[in-house]
Structures are given as C-alpha cells and as structure tokens.
Short mmCIF file of C-alpha atoms in Angstrom, two decimals:
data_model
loop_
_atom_site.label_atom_id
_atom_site.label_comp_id
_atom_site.label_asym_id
_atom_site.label_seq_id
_atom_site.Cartn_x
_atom_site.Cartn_y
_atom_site.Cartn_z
CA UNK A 22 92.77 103.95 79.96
CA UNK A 23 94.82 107.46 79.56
CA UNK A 24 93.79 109.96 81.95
CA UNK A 25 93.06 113.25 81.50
CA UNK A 26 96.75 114.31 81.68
CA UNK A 27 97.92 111.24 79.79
CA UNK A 28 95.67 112.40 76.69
CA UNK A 29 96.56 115.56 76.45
CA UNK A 30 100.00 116.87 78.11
CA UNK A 31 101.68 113.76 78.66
CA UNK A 32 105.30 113.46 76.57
CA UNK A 33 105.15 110.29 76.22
CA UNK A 34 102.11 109.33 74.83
CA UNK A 35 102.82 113.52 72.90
CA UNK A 36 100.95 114.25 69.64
CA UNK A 37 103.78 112.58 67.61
CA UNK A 38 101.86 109.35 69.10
CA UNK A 39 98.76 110.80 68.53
CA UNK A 40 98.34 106.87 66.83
CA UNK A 41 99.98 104.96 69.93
CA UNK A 42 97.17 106.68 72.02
CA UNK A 43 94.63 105.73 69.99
CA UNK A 44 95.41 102.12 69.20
CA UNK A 45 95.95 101.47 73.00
CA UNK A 46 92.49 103.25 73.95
CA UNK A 47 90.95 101.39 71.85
CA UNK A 48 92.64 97.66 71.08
CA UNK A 49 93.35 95.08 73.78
CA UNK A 50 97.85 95.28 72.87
CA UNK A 51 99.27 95.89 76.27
CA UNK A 52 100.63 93.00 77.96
CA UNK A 53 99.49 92.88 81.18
CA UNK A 54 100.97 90.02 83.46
CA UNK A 55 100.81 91.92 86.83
CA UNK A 56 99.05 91.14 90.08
CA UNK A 57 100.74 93.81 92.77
CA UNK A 58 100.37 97.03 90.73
CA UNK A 59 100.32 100.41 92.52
CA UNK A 60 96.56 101.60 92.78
CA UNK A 61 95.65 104.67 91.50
CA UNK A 62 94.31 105.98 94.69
CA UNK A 63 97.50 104.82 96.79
CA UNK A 64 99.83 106.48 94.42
CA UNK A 65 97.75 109.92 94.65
CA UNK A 66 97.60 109.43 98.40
CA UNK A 67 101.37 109.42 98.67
CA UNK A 68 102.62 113.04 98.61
CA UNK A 69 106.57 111.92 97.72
CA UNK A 70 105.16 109.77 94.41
CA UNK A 71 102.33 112.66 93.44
CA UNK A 72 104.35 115.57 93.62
CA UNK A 73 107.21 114.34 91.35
CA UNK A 74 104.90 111.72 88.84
CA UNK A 75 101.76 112.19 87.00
CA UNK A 76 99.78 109.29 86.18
CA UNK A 77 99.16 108.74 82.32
CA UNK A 78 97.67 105.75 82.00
CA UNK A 79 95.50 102.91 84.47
CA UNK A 80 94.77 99.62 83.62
CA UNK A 81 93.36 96.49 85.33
CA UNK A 82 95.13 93.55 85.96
CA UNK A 83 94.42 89.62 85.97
CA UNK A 84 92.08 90.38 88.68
CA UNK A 85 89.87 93.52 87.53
CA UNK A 86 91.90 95.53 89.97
CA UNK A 87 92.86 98.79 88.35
CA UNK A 88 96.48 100.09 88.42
CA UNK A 89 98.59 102.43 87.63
CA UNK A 90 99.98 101.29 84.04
CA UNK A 91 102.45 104.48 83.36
CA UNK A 92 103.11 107.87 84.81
CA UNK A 93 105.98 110.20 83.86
CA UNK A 94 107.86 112.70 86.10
CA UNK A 95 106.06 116.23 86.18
CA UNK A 96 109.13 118.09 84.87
CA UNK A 97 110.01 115.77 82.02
CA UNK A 98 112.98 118.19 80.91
CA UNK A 99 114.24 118.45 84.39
CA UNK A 100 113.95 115.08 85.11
CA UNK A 101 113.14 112.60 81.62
CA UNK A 102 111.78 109.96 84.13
CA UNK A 103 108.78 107.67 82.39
CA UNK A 104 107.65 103.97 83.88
CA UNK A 105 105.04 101.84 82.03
CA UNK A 106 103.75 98.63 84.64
CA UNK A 107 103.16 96.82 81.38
CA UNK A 108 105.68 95.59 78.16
CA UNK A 109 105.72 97.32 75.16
CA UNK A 110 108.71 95.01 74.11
CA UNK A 111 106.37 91.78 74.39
CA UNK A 112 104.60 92.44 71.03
CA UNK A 113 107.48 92.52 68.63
CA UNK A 114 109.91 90.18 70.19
CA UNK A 115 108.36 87.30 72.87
CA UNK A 116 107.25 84.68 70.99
CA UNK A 117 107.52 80.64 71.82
CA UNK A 118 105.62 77.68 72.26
CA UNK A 119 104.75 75.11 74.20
CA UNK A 120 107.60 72.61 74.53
CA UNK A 121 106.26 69.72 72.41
CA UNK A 122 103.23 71.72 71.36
CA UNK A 123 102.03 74.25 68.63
CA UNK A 124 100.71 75.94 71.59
CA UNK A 125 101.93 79.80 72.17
CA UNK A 126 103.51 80.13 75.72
CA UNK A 127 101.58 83.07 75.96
CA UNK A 128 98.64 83.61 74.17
CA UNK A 129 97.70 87.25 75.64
CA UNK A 130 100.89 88.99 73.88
CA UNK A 131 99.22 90.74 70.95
CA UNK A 132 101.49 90.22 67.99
CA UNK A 133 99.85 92.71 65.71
CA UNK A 134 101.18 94.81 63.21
CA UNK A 135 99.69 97.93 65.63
CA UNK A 136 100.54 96.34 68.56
CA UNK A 137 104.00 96.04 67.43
CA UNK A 138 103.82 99.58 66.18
CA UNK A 139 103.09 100.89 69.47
CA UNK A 140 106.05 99.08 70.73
CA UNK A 141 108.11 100.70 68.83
CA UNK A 142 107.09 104.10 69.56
CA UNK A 143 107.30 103.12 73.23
CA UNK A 144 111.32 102.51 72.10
CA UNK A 145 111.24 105.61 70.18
CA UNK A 146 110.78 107.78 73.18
CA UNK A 147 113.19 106.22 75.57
CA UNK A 148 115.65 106.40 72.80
CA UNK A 149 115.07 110.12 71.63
CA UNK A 150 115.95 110.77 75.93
CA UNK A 151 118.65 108.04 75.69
CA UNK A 152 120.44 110.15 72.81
CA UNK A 153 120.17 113.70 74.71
CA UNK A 154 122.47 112.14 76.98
CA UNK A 155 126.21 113.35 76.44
CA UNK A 156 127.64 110.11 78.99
CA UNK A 157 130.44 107.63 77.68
CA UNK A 158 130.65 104.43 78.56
CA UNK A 159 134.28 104.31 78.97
CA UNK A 160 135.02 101.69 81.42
CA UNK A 161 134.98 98.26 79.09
CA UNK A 162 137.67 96.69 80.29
CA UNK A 163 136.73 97.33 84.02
CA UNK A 164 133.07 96.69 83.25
CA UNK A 165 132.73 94.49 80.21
CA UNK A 166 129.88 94.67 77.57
CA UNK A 167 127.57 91.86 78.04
CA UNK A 168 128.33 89.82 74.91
CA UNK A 169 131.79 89.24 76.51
CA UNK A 170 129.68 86.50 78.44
CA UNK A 171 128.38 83.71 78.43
CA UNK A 172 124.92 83.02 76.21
CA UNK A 173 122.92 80.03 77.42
CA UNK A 174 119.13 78.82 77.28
CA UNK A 175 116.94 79.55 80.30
CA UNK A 176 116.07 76.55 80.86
CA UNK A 177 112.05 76.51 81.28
CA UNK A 178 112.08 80.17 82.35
CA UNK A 179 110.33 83.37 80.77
CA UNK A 180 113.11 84.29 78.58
CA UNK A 181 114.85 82.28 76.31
CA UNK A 182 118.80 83.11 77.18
CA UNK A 183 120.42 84.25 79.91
CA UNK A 184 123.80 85.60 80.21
CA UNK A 185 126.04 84.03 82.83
CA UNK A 186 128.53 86.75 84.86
CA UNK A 187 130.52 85.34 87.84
CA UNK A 188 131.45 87.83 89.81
CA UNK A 189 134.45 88.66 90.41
CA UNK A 190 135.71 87.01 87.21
CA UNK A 191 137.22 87.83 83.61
CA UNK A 192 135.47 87.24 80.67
CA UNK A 193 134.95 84.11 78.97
CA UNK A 194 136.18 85.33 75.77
CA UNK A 195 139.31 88.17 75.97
CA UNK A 196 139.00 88.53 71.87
CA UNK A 197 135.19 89.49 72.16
CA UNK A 198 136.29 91.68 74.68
CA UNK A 199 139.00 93.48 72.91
CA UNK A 200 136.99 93.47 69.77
CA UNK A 201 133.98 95.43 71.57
CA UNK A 202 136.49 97.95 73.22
CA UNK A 203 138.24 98.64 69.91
CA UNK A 204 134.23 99.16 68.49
CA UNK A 205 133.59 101.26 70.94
CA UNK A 206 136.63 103.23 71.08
CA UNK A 207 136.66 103.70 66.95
CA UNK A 208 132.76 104.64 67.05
CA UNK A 209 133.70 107.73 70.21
CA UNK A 210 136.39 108.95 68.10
#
C-alpha cells in the first residue's frame, strides 16, 4: 500500500510510473519473502530514520505484520537515496524448479508481463540516478571486474551461481582481465 506521500510526491514511484503505482496497488507482484521488516510505527518513532526518509510504501509480510516496503530520502536531489524491503528483480529473472520436479522453487514470484514491467521501471529509476553520476571506475587491475572470477552453481542455495573471490588472490583468468580493462578503458575514452 503507497502512502499518502508515496502516491503523490514520491520520485520513485513519480508520474512517469503513474502505471507501476497502479499495477502494484492493485495486483499481488511484489515479492515479499521477509519476516524482520522495519514497522511503520518504529521507523516514524526514530527521529535519525524520519527526518532523512519518507516512507512510500507498507506492506505485510508472511505473517500479516505490516512493514515498511520502500521509503526514499526526503531530499532526493541532495541525497538520491531509495530502499524497497521487497525484489523488483524477482519477476523478470528468478525462475527454477524443483530439483527432479516440474514444481517452481517459488511459486509466489509473479512472472507477469506487468509484474515484470514494474520491475523494470524499478531498474529504470536506479539507473536514470546511476547515470547522473560522473565516477570512473578506474581501478581494474587493483580491483578486478567480477567476470575475472570464477562462475560456479550454488549448490542448493537461492541463486543459481556464485562467483568465487579468494582474497588476497589474482584472478583466475589474466586474459579476461586484460580484455575487460582494455573494454573499459576504450569505452572512457
């Protein structure tokens, strides 16, 4: 449920979403696999968290206890701060079964064409911030992209792959390495 602030001020849900907003007030497409979620009344109650954040959005979780789904900072040009307590990515792109079965590993993600879409608006607006940004990443070969690593299944977990990094170690591939710097380096130029 958007609050009153989440309707009608809030950038992230802004009138370019005036669909996202309605599809989510009105279709069951969040994914909502939380138990410990900040209640509204504790995160109005804490003068630090109210007086930077505005809630835009409560939702209950497994239990029926309401909490605080997404809030954004108060000064969104100031400070472009957003948080959702619930996965936008989940509808486009978590998908698996059952080992041995036909059976979804997790029914409850809502795979539809508007729950994707609002997924993807989600991405939209941490991307539009994302690109306002004038930062580098100019460190590769100190601090290596992350397909330099290691790709392997997880193994029974949430996920599918994980990416192995041993600290304090190189690489397992030096040409992936070089070929992501030189990428890099040729699209900053």
């Amino acid at each position: 449920d958007f609050t009153e602030y989440g309707w009608y001020e809030s950038a992230m849900f802004e009138s370019e979403n005036d669909r996202v907003r309605e599809i989510a007030s009105t279709q069951n497409i969040t994914f909502n696999d939380h138990k410990k979620g900040i209640e509204p009344e504790r995160f109005l109650a804490n003068d630090d968290l109210n007086s930077m954040f505005v809630i835009t959005s409560v939702n209950k979780d497994l239990h029926g206890r309401p909490f605080v789904s997404s809030f954004e900072a108060r000064d969104i040009e100031t400070y472009p701060f957003y948080a959702v307590q619930w996965h936008p990515e989940k509808n486009a792109h978590e998908y698996g079964t059952i080992p041995g079965t036909d059976n979804p590993k997790n029914p409850a993600i809502n795979h539809s064409a508007t729950a994707v879409k609002v997924g993807e608006k989600m991405a939209r607006v941490f991307v539009t911030e994302a690109r306002k940004s004038m930062h580098v990443y100019a460190q590769v070969n100190k601090y290596p992209l992350i397909w330099s690593y290691e790709m392997v299944p997880d193994l029974g977990r949430s996920f599918q792959f994980v990416y192995l990094v041993p600290p304090g170690e190189e690489p397992t591939d030096k040409s992936k390495l070089e070929k992501a710097s030189k990428t890099l380096s040729s699209t900053l130029s």
